[in-house]
mmCIF file of C-alpha atoms in Angstrom:
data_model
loop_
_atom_site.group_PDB
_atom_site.id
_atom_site.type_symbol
_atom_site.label_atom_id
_atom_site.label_comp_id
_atom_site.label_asym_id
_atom_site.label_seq_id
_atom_site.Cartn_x
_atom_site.Cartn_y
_atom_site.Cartn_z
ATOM 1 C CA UNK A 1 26.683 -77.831 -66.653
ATOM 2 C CA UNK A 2 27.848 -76.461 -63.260
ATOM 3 C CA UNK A 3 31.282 -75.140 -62.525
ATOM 4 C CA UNK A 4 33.346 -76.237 -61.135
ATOM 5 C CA UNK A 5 34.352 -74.660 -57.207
ATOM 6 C CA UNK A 6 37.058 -72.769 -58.685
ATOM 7 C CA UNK A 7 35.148 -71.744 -61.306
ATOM 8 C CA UNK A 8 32.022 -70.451 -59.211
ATOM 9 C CA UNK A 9 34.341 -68.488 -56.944
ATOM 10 C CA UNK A 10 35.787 -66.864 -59.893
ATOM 11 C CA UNK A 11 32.333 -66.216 -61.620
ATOM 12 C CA UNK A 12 30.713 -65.015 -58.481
ATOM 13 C CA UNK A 13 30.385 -60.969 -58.655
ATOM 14 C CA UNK A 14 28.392 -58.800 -56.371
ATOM 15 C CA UNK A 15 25.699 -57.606 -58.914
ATOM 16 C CA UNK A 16 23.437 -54.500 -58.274
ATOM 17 C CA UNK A 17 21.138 -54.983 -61.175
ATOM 18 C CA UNK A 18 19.285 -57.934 -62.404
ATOM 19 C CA UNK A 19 17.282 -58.766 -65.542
ATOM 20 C CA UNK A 20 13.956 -59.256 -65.044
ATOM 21 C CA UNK A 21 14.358 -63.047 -65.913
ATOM 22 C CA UNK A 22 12.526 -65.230 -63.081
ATOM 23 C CA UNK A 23 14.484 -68.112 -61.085
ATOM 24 C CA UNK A 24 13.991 -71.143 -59.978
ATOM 25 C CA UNK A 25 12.705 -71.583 -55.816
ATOM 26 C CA UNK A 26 13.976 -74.885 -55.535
ATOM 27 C CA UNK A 27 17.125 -74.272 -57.591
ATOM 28 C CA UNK A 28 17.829 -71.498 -54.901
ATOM 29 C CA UNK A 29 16.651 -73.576 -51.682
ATOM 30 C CA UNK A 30 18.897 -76.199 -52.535
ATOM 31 C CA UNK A 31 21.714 -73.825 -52.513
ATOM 32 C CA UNK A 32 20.317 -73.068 -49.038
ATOM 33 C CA UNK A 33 20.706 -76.429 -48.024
ATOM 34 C CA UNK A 34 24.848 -76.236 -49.042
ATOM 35 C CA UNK A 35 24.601 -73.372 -47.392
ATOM 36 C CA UNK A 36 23.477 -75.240 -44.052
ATOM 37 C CA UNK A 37 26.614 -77.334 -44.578
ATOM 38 C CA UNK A 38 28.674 -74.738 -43.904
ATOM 39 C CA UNK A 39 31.632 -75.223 -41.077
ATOM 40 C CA UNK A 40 30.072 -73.917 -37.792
ATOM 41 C CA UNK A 41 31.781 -72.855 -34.430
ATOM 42 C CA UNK A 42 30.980 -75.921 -31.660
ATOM 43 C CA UNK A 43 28.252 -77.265 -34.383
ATOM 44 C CA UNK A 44 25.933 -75.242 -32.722
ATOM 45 C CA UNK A 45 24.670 -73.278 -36.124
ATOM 46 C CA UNK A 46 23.042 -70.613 -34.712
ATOM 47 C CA UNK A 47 21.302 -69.401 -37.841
ATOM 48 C CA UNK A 48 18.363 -69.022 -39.868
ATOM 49 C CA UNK A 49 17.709 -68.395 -43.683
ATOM 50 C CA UNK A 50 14.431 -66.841 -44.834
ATOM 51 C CA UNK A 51 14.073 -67.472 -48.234
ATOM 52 C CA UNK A 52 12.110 -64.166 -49.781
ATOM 53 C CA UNK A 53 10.000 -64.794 -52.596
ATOM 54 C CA UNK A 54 6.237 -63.007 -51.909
ATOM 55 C CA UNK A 55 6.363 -59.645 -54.193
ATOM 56 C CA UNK A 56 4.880 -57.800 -50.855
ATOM 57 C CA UNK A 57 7.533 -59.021 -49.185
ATOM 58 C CA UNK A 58 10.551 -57.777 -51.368
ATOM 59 C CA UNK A 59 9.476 -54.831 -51.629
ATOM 60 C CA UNK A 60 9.338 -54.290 -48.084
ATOM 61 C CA UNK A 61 12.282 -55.533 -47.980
ATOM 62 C CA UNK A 62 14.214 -53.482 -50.671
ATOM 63 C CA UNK A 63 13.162 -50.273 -48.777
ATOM 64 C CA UNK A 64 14.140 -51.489 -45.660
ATOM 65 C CA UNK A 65 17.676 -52.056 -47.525
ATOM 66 C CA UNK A 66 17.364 -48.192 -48.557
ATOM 67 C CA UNK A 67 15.869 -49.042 -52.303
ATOM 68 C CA UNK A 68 19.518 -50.139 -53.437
ATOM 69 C CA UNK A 69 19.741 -51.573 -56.901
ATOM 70 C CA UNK A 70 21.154 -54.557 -55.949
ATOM 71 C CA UNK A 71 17.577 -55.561 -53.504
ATOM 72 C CA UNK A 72 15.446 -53.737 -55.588
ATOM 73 C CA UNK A 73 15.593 -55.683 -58.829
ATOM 74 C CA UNK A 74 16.096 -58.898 -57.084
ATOM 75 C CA UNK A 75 14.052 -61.556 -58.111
ATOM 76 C CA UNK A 76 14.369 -63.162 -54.706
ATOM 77 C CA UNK A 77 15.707 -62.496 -51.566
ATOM 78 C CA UNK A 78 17.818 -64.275 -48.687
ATOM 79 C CA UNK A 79 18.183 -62.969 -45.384
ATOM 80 C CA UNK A 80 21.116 -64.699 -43.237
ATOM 81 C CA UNK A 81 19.605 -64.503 -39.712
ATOM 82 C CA UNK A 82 21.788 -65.369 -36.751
ATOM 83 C CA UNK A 83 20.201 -66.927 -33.106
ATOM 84 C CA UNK A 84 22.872 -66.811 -30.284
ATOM 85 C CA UNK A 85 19.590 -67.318 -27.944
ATOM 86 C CA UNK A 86 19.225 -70.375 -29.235
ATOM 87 C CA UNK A 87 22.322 -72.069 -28.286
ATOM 88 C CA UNK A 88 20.770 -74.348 -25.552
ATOM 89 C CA UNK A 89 18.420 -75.904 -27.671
ATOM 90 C CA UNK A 90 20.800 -76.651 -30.517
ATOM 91 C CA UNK A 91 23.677 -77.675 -27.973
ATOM 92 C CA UNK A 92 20.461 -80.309 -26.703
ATOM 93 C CA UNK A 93 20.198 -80.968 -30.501
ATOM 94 C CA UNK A 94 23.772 -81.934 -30.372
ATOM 95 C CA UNK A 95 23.225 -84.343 -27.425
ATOM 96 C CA UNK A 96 20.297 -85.970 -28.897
ATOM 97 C CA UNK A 97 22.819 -86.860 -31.757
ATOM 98 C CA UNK A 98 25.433 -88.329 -30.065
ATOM 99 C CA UNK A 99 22.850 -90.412 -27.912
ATOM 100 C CA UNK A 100 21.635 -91.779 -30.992
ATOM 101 C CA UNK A 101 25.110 -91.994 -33.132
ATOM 102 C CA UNK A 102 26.497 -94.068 -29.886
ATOM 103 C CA UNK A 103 23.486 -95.856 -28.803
ATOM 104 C CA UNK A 104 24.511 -99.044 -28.874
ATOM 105 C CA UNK A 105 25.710 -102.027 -26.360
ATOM 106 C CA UNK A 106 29.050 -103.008 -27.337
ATOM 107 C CA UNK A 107 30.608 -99.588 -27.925
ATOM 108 C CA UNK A 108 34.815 -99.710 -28.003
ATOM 109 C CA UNK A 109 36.257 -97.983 -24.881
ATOM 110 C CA UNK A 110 37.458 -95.602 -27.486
ATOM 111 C CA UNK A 111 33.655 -94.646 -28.320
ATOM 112 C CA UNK A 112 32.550 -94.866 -25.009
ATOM 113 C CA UNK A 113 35.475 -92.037 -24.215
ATOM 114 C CA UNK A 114 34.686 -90.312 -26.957
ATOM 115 C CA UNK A 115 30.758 -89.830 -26.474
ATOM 116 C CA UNK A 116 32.036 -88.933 -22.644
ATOM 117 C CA UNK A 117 34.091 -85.994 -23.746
ATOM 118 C CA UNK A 118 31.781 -84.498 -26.889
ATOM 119 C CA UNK A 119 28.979 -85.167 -24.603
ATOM 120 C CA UNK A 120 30.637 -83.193 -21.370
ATOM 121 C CA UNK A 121 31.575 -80.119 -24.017
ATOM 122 C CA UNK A 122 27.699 -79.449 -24.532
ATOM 123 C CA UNK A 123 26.906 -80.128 -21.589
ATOM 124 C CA UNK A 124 29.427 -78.352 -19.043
ATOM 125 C CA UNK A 125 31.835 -76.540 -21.871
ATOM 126 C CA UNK A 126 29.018 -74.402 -23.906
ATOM 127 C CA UNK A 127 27.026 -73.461 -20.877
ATOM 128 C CA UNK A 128 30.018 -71.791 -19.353
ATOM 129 C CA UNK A 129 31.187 -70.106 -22.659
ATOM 130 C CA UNK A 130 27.303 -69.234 -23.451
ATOM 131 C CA UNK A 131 25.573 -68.563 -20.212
ATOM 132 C CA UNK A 132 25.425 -64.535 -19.642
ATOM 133 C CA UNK A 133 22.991 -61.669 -17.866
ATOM 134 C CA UNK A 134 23.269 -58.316 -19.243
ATOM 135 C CA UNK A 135 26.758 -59.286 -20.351
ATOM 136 C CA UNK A 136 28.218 -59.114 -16.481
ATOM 137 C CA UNK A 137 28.796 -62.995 -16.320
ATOM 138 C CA UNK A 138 30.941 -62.471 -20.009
ATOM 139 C CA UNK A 139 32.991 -59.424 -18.190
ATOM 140 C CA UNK A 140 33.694 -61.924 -15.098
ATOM 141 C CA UNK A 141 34.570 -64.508 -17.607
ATOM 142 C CA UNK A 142 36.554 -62.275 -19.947
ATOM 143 C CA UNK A 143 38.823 -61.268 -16.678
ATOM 144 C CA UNK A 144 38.852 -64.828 -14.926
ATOM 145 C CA UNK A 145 39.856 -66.385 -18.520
ATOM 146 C CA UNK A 146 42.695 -64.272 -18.952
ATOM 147 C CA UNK A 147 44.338 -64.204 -15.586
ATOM 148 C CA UNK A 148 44.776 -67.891 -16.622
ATOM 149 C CA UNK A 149 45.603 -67.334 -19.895
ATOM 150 C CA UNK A 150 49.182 -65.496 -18.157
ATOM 151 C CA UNK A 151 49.670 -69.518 -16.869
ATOM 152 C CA UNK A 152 48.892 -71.377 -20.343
ATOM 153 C CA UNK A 153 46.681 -70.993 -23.193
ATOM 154 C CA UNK A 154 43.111 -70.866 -22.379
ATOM 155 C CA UNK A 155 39.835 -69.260 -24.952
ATOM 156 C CA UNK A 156 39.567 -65.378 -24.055
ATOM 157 C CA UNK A 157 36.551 -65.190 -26.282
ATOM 158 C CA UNK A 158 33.606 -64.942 -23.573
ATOM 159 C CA UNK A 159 32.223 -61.047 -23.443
ATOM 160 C CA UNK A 160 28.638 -60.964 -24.738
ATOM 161 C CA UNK A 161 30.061 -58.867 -27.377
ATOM 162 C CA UNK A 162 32.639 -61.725 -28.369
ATOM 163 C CA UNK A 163 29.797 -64.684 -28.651
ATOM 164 C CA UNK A 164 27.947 -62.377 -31.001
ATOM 165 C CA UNK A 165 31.260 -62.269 -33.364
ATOM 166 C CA UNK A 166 31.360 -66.260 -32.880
ATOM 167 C CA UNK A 167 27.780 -66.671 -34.711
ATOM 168 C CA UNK A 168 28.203 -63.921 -37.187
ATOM 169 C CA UNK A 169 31.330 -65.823 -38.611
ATOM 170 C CA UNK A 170 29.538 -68.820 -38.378
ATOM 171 C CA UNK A 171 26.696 -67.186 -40.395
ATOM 172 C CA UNK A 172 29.017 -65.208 -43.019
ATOM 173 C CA UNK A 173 30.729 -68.876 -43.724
ATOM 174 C CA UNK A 174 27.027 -70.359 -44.625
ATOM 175 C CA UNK A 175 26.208 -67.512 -46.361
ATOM 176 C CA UNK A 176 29.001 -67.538 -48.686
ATOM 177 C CA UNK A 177 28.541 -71.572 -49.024
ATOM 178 C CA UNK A 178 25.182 -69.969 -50.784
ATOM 179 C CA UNK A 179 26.769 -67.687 -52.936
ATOM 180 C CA UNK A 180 28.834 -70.196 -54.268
ATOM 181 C CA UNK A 181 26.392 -72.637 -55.101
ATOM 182 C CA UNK A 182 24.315 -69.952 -56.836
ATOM 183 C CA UNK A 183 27.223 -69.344 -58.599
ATOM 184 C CA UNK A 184 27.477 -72.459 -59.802
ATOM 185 C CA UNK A 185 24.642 -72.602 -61.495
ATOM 186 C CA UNK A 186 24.627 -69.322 -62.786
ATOM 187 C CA UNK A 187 22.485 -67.737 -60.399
ATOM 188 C CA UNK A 188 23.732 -64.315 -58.829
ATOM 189 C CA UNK A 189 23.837 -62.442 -55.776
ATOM 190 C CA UNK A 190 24.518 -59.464 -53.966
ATOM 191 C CA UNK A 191 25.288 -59.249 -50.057
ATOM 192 C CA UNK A 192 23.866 -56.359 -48.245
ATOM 193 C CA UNK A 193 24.696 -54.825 -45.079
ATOM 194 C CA UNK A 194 22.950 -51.877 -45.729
ATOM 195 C CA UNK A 195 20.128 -52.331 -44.049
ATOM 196 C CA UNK A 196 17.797 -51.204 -41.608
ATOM 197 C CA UNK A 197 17.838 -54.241 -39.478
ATOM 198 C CA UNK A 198 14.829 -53.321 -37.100
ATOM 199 C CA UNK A 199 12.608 -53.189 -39.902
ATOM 200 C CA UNK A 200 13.710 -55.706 -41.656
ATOM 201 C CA UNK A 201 13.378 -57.821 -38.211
ATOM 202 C CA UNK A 202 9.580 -56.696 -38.449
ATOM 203 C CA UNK A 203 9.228 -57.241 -41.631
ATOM 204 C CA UNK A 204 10.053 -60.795 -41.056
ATOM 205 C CA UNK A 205 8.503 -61.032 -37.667
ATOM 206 C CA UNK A 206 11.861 -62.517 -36.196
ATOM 207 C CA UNK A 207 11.731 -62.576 -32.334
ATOM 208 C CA UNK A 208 13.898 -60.310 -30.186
ATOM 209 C CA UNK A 209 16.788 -62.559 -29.865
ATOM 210 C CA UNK A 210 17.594 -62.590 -33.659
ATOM 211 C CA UNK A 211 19.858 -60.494 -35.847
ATOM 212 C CA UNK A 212 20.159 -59.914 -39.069
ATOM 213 C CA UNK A 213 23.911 -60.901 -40.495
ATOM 214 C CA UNK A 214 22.985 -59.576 -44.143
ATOM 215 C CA UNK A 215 20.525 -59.566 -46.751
ATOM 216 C CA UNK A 216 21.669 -61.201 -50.325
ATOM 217 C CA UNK A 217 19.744 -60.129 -53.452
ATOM 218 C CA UNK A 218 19.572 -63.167 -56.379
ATOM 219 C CA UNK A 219 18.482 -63.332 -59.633
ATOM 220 C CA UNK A 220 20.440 -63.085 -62.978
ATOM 221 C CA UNK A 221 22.848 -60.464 -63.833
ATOM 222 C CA UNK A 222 22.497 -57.404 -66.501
ATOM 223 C CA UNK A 223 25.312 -56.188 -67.995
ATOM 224 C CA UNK A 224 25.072 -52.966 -66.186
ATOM 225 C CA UNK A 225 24.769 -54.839 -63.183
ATOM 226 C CA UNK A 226 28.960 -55.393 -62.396
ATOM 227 C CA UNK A 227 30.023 -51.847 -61.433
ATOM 228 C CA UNK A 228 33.397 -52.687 -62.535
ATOM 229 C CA UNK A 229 36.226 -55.155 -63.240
ATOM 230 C CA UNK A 230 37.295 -57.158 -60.026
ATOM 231 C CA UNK A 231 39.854 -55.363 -57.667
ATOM 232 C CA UNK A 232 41.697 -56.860 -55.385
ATOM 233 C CA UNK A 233 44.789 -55.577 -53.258
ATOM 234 C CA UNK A 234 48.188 -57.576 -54.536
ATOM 235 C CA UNK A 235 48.073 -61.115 -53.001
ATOM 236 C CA UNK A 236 51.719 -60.690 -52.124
ATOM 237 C CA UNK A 237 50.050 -57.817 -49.445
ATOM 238 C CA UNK A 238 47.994 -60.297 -48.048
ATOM 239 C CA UNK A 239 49.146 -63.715 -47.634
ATOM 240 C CA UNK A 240 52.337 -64.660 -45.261
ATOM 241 C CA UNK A 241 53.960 -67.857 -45.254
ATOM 242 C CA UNK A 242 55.191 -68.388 -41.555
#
């Protein structure tokens, strides 16, 4: 039976070693597909998941994440991939949608305001936040956006540097949307950011304008595989009421 959220968050351990017990593809694509449900900044998800499973492959892969344990004895692999550069044609994605959601003749003023404005934030919105060369346009932005931001409260977030955080979190909340569903059905994982992310870029022949947000070993835990019991700082040192 599968657990339960709570239950899956609780169960879910980073595990280094796995038994050499094969899983299911299609067991872990699906959880790929929650994982592609996963809250995304602007809906723009600027990501890709390559979904490891030819033995050449992994171990390519496993050196390329220096050998570790937790890649080496994976059964599979997942490799959370962001794609900034592909925010145009996913913003057009976005238009597409709404054209077709409101495509109709006797859309409420509200709807008809409503299409206006999401339709005006891909199209005028994004390319301002997104468009940069070399990072100078993201500078300009970065200074422009916060001599306003002295007169009222405006997004700083526009450096080259800062759009690269935006899809990374985008990226770490789908990837742990995976996690959790493999969890769930008793699958485990392992995310890796030890890597060497030009190689495994090659490996996986991703074009220049991708990066590599982690690479999560699967399969089914050993016992020796959970280094330890779970520690965690005392909630009381981390959570605020305000």
């Amino acid at each position: 039976m599968e657990k339960t959220v709570s239950e899956a968050i609780a169960y879910r351990r980073s595990t280094r070693v796995y038994k050499d017990t094969p899983i299911d593809t299609e067991k872990v694509k699906q959880c790929l597909v929650n994982a592609s449900l996963a809250p995304t900044s602007s809906n723009l998800q600027l990501w890709e998941f390559y979904h490891v499973t030819n033995e050449e492959k992994l171990k390519n892969l496993a050196e390329a994440c220096f050998n570790q344990n937790a890649a080496k004895t994976a059964k599979q692999l997942v490799v959370i991939v962001t794609r900034k550069d592909l925010w145009r044609k996913r913003a057009k994605a976005n238009i597409d949608f709404l054209n077709k959601v409101y495509n109709k003749e006797d859309l409420s003023e509200r709807d008809l305001k409503r299409k206006k404005m999401a339709t005006n934030y891909y199209q005028k919105l994004i390319p301002t936040v997104y468009s940069d060369f070399l990072g100078i346009f993201g500078f300009l932005k970065y200074l422009v956006f916060n001599v306003i931001g002295i007169y009222r409260p405006i997004y700083r977030q526009a450096r080259l540097s800062d759009m690269r955080i935006v899809a990374h979190k985008s990226a770490g909340l789908a990837a742990q949307n995976f996690m959790n569903s493999m969890a769930a059905i008793g699958y485990d994982t392992c995310p890796m950011e030890g890597s060497d992310t030009l190689r495994v870029k090659q490996i996986l022949d991703l074009p220049r304008g991708a990066e590599i947000n982690m690479v999560i070993g699967c399969g089914i835990r050993d016992e020796k595989g959970i280094y330890g019991p779970r520690f965690r700082v005392p909630f009381e040192d981390v959570y605020f009421e305000v």
